[in-house]
Coordinates of C-alpha atoms and ligand atoms in Angstrom, one line a residue:
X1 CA -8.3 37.0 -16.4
X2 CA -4.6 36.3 -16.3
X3 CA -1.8 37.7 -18.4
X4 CA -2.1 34.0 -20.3
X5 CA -5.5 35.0 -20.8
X6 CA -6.2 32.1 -18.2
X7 CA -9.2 32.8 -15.6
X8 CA -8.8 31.5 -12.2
X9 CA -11.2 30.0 -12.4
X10 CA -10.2 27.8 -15.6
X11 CA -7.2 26.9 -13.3
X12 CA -9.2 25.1 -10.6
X13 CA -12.0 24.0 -12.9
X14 CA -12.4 22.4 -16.6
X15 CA -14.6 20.9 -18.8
X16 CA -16.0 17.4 -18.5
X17 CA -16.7 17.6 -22.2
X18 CA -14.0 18.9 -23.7
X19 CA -15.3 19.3 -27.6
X20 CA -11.7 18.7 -29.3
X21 CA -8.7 17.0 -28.8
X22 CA -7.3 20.9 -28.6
X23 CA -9.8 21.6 -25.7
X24 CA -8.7 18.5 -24.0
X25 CA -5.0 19.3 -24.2
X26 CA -5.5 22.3 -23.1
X27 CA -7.1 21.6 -20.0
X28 CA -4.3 19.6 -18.7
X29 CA -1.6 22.6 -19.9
X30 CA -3.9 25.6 -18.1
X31 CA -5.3 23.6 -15.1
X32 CA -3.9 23.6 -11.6
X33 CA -5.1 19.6 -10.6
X34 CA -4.2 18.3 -13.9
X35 CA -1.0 19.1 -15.0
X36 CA 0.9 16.8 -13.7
X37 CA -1.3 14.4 -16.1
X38 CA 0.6 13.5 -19.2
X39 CA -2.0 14.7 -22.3
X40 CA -2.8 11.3 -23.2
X41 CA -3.1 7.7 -21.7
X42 CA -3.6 4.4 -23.3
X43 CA -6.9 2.9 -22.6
X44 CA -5.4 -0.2 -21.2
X45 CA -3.8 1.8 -18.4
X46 CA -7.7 3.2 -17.7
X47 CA -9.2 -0.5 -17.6
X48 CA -9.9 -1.8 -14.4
X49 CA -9.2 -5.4 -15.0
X50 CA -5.5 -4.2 -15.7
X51 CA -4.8 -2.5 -12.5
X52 CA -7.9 -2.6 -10.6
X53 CA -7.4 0.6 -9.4
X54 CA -5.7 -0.2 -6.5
X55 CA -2.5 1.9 -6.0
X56 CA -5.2 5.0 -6.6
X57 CA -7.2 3.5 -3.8
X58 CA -4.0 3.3 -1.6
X59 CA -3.5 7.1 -2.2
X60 CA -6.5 7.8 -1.9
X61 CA -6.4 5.7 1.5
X62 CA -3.5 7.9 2.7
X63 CA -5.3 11.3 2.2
X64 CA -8.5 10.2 3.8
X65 CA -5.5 9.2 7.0
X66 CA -3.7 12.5 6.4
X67 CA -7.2 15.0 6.7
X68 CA -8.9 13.0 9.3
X69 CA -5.6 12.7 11.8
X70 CA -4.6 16.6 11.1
X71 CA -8.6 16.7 13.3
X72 CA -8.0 14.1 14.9
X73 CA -4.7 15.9 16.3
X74 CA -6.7 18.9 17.8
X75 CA -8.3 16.8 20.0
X76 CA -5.3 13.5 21.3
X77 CA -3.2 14.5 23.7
X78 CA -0.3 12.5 24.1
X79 CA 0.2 11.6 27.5
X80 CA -0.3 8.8 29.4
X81 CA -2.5 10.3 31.5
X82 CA -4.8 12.1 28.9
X83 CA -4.5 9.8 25.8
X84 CA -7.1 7.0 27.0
X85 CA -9.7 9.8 28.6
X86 CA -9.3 11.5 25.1
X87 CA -10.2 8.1 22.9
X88 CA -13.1 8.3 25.0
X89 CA -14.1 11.8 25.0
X90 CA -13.8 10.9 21.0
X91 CA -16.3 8.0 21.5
X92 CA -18.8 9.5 23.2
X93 CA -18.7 13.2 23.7
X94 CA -17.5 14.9 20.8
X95 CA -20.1 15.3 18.3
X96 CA -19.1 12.9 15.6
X97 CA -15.6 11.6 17.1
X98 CA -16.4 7.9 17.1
X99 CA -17.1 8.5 13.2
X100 CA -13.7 10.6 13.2
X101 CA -11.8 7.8 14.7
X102 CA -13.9 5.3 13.2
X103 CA -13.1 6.7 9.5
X104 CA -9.2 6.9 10.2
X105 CA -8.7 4.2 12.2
X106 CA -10.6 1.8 8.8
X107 CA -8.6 3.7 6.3
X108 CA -5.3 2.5 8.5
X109 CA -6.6 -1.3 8.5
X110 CA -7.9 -0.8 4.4
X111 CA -4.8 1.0 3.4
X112 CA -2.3 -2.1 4.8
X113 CA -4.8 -4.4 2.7
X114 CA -4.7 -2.8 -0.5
X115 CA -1.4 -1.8 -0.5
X116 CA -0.4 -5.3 0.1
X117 CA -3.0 -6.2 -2.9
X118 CA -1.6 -3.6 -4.8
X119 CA 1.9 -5.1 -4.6
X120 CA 0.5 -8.6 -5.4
X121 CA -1.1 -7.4 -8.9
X122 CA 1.9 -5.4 -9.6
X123 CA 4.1 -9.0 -9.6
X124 CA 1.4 -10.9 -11.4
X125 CA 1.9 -8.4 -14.3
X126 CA 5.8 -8.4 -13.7
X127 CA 5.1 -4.6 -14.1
X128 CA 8.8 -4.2 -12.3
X129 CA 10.7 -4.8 -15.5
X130 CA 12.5 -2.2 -17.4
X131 CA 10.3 -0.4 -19.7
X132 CA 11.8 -0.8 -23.7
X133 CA 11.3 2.8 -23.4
X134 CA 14.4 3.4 -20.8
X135 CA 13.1 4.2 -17.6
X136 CA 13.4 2.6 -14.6
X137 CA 10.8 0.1 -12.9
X138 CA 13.1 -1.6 -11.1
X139 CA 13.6 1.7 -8.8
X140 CA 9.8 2.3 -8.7
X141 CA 9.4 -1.1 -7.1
X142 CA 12.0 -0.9 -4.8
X143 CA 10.5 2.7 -3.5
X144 CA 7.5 0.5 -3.6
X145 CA 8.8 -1.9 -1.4
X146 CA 9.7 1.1 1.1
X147 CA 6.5 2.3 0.7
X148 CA 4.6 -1.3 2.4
X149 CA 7.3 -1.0 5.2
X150 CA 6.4 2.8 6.0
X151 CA 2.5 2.0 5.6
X152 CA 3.0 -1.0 8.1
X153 CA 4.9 1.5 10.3
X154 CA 2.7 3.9 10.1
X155 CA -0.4 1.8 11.0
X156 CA 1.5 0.0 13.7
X157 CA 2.9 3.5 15.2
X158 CA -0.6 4.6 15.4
X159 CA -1.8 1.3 16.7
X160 CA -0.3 2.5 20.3
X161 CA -1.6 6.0 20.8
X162 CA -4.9 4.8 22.0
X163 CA -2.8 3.7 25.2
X164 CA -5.5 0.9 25.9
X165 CA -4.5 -2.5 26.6
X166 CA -4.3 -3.4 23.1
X167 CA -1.9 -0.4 22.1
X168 CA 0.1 -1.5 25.2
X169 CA 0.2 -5.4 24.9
X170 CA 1.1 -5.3 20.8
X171 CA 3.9 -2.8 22.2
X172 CA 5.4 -5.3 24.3
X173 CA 5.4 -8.0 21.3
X174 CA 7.3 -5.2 19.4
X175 CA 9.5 -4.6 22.0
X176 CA 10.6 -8.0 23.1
X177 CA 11.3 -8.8 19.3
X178 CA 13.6 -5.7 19.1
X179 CA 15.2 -7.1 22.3
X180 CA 15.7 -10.5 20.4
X181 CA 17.9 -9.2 17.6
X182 CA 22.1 -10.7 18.8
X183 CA 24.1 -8.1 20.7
X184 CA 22.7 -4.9 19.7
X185 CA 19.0 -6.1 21.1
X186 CA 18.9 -4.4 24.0
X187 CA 20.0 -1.1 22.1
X188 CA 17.5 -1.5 19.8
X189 CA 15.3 -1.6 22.3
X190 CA 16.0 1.0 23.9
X191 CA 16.0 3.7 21.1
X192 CA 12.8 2.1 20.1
X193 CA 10.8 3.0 23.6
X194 CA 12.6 5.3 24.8
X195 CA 14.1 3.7 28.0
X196 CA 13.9 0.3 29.9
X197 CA 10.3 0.4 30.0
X198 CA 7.4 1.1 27.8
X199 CA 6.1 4.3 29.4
X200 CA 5.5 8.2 28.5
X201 CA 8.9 8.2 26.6
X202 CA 7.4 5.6 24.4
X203 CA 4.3 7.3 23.6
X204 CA 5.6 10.7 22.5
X205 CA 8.4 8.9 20.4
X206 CA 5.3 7.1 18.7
X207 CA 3.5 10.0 18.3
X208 CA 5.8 12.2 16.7
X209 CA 6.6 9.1 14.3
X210 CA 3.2 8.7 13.7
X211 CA 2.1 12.4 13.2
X212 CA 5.5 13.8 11.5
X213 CA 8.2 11.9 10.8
X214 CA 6.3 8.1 8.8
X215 CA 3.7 10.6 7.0
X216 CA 6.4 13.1 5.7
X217 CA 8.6 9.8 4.6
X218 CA 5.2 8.2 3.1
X219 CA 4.4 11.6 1.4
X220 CA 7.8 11.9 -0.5
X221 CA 7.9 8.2 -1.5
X222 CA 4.2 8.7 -2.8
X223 CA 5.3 11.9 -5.1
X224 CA 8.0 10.1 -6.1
X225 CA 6.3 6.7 -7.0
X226 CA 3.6 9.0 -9.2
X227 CA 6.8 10.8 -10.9
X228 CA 8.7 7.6 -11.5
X229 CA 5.5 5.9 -12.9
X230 CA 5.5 9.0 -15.3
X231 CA 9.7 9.0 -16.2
X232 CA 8.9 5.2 -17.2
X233 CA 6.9 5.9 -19.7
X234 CA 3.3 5.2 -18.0
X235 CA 1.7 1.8 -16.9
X236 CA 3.7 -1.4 -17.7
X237 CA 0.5 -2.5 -20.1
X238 CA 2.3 0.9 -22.4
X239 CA 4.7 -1.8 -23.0
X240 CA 3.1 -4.1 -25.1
X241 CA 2.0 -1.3 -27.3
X242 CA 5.1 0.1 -27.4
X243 CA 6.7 -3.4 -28.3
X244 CA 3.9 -4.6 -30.7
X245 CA 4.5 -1.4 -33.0
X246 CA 8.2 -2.2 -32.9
X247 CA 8.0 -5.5 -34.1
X248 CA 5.6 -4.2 -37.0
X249 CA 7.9 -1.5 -37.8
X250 CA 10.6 -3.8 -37.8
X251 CA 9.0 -5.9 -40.2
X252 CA 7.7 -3.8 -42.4
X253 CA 10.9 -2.4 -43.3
X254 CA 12.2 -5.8 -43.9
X255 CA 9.2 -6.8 -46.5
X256 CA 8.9 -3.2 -48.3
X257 CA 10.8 -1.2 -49.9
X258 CA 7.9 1.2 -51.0
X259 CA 6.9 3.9 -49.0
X260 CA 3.2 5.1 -48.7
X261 CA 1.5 6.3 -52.2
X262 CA 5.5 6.8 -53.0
X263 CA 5.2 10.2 -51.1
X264 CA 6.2 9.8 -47.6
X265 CA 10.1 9.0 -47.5
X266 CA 10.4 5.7 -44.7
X267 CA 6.7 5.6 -44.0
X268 CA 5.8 2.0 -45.2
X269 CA 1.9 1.4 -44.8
X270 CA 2.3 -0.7 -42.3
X271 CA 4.2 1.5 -40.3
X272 CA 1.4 4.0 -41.1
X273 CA -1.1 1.5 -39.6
X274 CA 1.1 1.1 -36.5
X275 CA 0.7 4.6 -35.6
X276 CA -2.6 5.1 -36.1
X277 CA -3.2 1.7 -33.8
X278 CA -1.3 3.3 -31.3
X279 CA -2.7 6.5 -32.0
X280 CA -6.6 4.9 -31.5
X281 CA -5.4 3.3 -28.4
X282 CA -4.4 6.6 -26.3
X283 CA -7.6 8.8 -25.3
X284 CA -6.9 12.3 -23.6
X285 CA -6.4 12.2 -20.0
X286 CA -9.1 14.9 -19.6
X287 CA -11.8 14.5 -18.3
X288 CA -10.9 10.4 -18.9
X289 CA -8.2 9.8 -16.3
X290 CA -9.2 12.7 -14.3
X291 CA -13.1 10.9 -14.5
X292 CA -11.8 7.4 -13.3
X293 CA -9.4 8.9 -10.5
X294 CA -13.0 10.8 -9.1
X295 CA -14.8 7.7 -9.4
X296 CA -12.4 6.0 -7.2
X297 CA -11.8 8.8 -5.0
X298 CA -15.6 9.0 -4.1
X299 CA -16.1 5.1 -3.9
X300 CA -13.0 4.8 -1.6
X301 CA -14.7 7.6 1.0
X302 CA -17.6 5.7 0.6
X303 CA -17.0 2.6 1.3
X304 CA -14.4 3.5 4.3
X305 CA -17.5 5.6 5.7
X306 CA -19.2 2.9 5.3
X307 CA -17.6 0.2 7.1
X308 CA -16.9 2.3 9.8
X309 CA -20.1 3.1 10.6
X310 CA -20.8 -0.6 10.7
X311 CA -17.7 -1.8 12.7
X312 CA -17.5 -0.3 15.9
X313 CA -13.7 0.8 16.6
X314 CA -12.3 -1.2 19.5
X315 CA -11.0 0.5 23.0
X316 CA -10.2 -1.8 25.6
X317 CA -9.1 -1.4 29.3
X318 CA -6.7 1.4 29.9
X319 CA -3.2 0.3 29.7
X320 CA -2.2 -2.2 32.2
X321 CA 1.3 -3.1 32.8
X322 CA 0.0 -5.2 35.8
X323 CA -2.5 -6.8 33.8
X324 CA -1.4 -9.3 30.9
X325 CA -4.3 -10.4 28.3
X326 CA -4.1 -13.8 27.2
X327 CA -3.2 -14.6 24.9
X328 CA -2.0 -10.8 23.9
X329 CA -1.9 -10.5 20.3
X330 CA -0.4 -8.3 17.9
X331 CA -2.2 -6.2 15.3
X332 CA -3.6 -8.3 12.2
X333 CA -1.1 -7.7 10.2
X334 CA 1.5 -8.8 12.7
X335 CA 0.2 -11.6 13.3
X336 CA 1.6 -14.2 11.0
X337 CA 4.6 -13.0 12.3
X338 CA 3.6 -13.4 15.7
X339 CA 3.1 -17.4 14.7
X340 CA 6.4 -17.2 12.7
X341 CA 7.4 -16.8 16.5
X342 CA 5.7 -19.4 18.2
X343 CA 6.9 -21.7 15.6
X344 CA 10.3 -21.0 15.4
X345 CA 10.8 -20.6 19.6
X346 CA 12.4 -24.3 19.4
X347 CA 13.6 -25.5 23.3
X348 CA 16.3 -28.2 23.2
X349 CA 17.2 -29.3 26.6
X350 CA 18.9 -26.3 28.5
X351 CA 19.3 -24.5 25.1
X352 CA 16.6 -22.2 23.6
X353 CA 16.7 -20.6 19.4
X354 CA 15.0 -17.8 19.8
X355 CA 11.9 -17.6 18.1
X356 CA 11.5 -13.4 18.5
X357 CA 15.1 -12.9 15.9
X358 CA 14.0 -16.0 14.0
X359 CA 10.0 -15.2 13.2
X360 CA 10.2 -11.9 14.0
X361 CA 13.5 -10.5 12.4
X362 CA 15.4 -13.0 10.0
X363 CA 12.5 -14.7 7.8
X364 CA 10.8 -11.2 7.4
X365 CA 13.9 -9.4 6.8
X366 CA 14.9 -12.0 4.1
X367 CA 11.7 -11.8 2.1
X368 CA 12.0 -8.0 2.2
X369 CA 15.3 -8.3 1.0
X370 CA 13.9 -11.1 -1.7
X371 CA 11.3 -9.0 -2.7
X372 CA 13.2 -5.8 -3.3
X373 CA 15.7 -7.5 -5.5
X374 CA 13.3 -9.7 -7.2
X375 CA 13.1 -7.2 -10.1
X376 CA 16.9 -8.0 -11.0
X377 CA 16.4 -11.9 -10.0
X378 CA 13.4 -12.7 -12.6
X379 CA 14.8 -13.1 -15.8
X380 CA 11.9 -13.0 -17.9
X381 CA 11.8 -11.6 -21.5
X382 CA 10.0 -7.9 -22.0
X383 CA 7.4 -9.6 -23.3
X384 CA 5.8 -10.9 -20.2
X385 CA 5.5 -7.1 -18.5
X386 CA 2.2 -5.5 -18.4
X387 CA 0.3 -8.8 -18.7
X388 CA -1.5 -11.1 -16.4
X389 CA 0.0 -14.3 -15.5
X390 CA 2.4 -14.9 -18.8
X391 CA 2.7 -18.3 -19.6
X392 CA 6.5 -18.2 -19.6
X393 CA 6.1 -16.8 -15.4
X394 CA 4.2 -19.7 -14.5
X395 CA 6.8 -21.0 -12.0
X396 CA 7.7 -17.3 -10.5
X397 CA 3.7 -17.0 -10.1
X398 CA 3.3 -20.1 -8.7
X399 CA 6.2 -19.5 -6.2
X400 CA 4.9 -16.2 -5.3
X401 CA 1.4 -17.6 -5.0
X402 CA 2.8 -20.0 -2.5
X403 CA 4.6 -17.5 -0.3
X404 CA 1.3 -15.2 0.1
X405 CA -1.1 -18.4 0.8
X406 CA 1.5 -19.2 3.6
X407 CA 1.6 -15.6 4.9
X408 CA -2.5 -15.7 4.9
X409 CA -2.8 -19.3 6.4
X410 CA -0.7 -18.5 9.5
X411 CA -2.9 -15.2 9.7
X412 CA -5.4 -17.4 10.0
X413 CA -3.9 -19.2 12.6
X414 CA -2.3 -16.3 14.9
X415 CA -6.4 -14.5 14.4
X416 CA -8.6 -16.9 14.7
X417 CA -7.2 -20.3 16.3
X418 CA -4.7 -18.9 18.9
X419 CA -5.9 -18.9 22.5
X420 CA -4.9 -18.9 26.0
X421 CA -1.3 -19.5 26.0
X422 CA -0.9 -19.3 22.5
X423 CA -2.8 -22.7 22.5
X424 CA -4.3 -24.1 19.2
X425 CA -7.9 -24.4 19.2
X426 CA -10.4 -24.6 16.2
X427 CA -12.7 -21.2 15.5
X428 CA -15.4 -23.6 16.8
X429 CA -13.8 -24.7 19.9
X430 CA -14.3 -22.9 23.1
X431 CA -11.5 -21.5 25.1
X432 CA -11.0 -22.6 29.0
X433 CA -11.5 -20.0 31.6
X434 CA -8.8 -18.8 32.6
X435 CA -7.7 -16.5 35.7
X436 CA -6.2 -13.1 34.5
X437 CA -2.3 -13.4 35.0
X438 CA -1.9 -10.6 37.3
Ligands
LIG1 C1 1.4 3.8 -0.2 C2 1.6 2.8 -1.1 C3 1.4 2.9 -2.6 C4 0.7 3.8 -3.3 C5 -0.1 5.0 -2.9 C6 0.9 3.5 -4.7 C7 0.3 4.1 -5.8 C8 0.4 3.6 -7.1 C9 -0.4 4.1 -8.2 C10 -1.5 5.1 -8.1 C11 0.0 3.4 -9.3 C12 -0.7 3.5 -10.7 C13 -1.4 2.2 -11.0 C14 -2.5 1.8 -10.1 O1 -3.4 2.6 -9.7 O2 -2.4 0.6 -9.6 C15 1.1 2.6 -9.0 C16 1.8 1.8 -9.8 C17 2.9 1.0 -9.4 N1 3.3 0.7 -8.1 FE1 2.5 1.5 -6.5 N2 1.7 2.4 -4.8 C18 2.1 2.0 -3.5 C19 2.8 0.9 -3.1 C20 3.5 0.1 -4.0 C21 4.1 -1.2 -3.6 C22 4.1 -1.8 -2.2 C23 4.7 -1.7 -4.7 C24 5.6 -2.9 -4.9 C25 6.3 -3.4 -4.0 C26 4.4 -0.7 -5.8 C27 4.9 -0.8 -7.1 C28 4.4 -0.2 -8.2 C29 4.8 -0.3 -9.6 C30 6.0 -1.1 -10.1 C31 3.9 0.4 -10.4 C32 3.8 0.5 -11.9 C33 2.8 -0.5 -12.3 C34 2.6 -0.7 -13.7 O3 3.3 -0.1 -14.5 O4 1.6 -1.4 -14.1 N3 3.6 0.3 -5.3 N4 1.3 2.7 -7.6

């Protein structure tokens, strides 16, 4: 026993079945994993079909990346020369490596995906307006916002150290669209491999990103986004409680005058009813919260073990500089962008607009700079935060709706229906033979 009369083990441990609301309190107050709970939450915020769960499954996303990179680091080495035999060695020497690299590289593809989801039910519940409660959502969104850029970062950094002809070829996409940006292209460029030409330089600068820099930035913008979540008062759904008690506080001191049993000075009945409403609708967040974020925890390693047992991890060739696939695509979650390009590379006579600043810079750029501002852009009323599809956001859901259909169809295209030469063919069409383009 502590001084506080708290064992250590009560720090790392607590009881499932707390038998008080004291007991429960407590455990958040003595124990090391829960105190940064808040004692109570509102059963709304707990509900699945609220939140679905899915910023917890992005977390939990990033710390099955962090543990199984930190091993997968004992064994990379990044040099052009070892990184591909490595990969290798990983696949079929090390006891268990393929399930290693199989188990980070899914939680990479899954965490782009739900993050991306995660963002997409956070708009549909306008849960980035200001809380009546002060706070800030706004900010939280924004950091949000950073957040998808550092996970795309992230996954695409990683997507290189393999050094295989896929790393290489989606390096050169990268590359040339840094090259595209006016006047300070080349510069770009340059910082971004290292040199004139993808090489060694290129790979440690990637893998220092990848290992250090894009985790520790991901890390603090995680903490943060918790801690914000907490400063505004919990989950936007809060609001609604929050607002409804208002309004029947509010009127209840414009119809009574009386106050409960003539006791309680300013405590009308309804007011009385209010709070207990409010009161009934907060549980304690242990074990409930701490239950829900196990549950989700465990079915998140689950199902990434899963699928990665099923879908074999792809390693082409070794890099080839010589050797260009075609048509040499970008990772997935480029790859709408990678059409963007296509589309927007318009040739008029002798002149040229470049698709690579167009698809690749401008268009992306603007929605990211759209989307981070969108909190002070929608003017909706309070009312519509916390809540699925309000009936007064139909056209901003609609809109939205329309953006992320067109960002899905032209992954559709640039995955499925892109072939040799960046040629359009139906998924059922064959592609020509074609001689490698040496
Ligand atoms: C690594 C990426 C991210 C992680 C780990 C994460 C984590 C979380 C978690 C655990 C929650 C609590 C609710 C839930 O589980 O859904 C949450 C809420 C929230 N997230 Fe994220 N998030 C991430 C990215 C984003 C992005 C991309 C956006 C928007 C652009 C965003 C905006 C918000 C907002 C505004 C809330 C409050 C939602 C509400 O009040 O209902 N987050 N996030």
């Amino acid at each position: 026993m502590t001084q506080q009369g708290v064992s250590w083990i009560d720090k790392l441990i607590w009881s499932w079945a707390p038998e008080s609301f004291k007991e429960a309190g407590e455990s958040i107050v003595k124990n090391f994993w829960l105190h940064w709970f808040p004692a109570k939450v509102s059963r709304r915020s707990l509900a699945f079909n609220y939140s679905f769960w899915l910023g917890t499954i992005s977390a939990v996303l990033f710390a099955i990346l962090g543990v199984t990179g930190v091993l997968l680091m004992f064994l990379y080495v990044p040099s052009v020369e070892r990184a591909y035999p490595t990969m290798k060695d990983l696949d079929y020497v090390v006891a268990y490596g393929w399930l290693l690299r199989g188990v980070h590289r899914m939680a990479a593809h899954l965490m782009v995906a739900f993050v991306f989801f995660h963002m997409v039910r956070v708009f549909y519940t306008a849960a980035y307006k200001k809380s009546p409660t002060g706070g800030s959502r706004p900010l939280n969104w924004i950091v949000g916002v950073l957040l998808l850029v550092v996970t795309l970062a992230l996954s695409y950094s990683g997507y290189l150290l393999p050094w295989d002809q896929l790393a290489y070829w989606a390096m050169v996409i990268g590359s040339n669209v840094a090259k595209s940006v006016p006047i300070l292209g080349k510069k770009i460029q340059f910082l971004l491999i290292g040199g004139t030409e993808i090489g060694q330089a290129t790979l440690i600068r990637f893998y220092v990103l990848h290992c250090v820099f894009l985790p520790l930035i991901a890390l603090t913008l995680i903490v943060y986004h918790m801690w914000r979540i907490r400063k505004d008062g919990g989950l936007a759904c809060m609001d609604q409680m929050v607002l409804k008690s208002e309004k029947e506080r509010v009127e209840s001191v414009g119809s009574k005058t009386y106050s409960l049993l003539g006791i309680t000075r300013g405590m009308e009945v309804n007011v009385l009813t209010s709070a207990r409403a409010e009161e009934e609708n907060l549980i304690p967040s242990a074990p409930n919260l701490a239950k829900r974020i196990l549950w989700v925890t465990l079915f998140t390693m689950f199902v990434t073990m899963v699928l990665a047992i099923l879908v074999r991890m792809p390693l082409e060739a070794p890099a080839n500089s010589a050797v260009a696939p075609n048509p040499a695509k970008a990772p997935w979650y480029f790859l709408w962008l990678q059409e963007l390009i296509a589309d927007t590379t318009i040739r008029l006579g002798r002149f040229t607009i470049n698709g690579g600043f167009v698809g690749g810079v401008l268009i992306p750029g603007v929605l990211a700079l759209w989307l981070a501002l969108w909190p002070f852009l929608d003017k909706s009323s309070p009312q519509a935060a916390g809540v699925w599809f309000p009936r007064e956001r139909l056209r901003q859901n609609v809109v939205f709706t329309l953006i992320v259909l067109g960002i899905l169809v032209l992954l559709f295209i640039g995955g499925i229906c892109r072939g040799p030469n960046w040629d359009f063919y139906w998924p059922w069409q064959p592609w020509p033979e074609l001689p490698m383009h040496f």
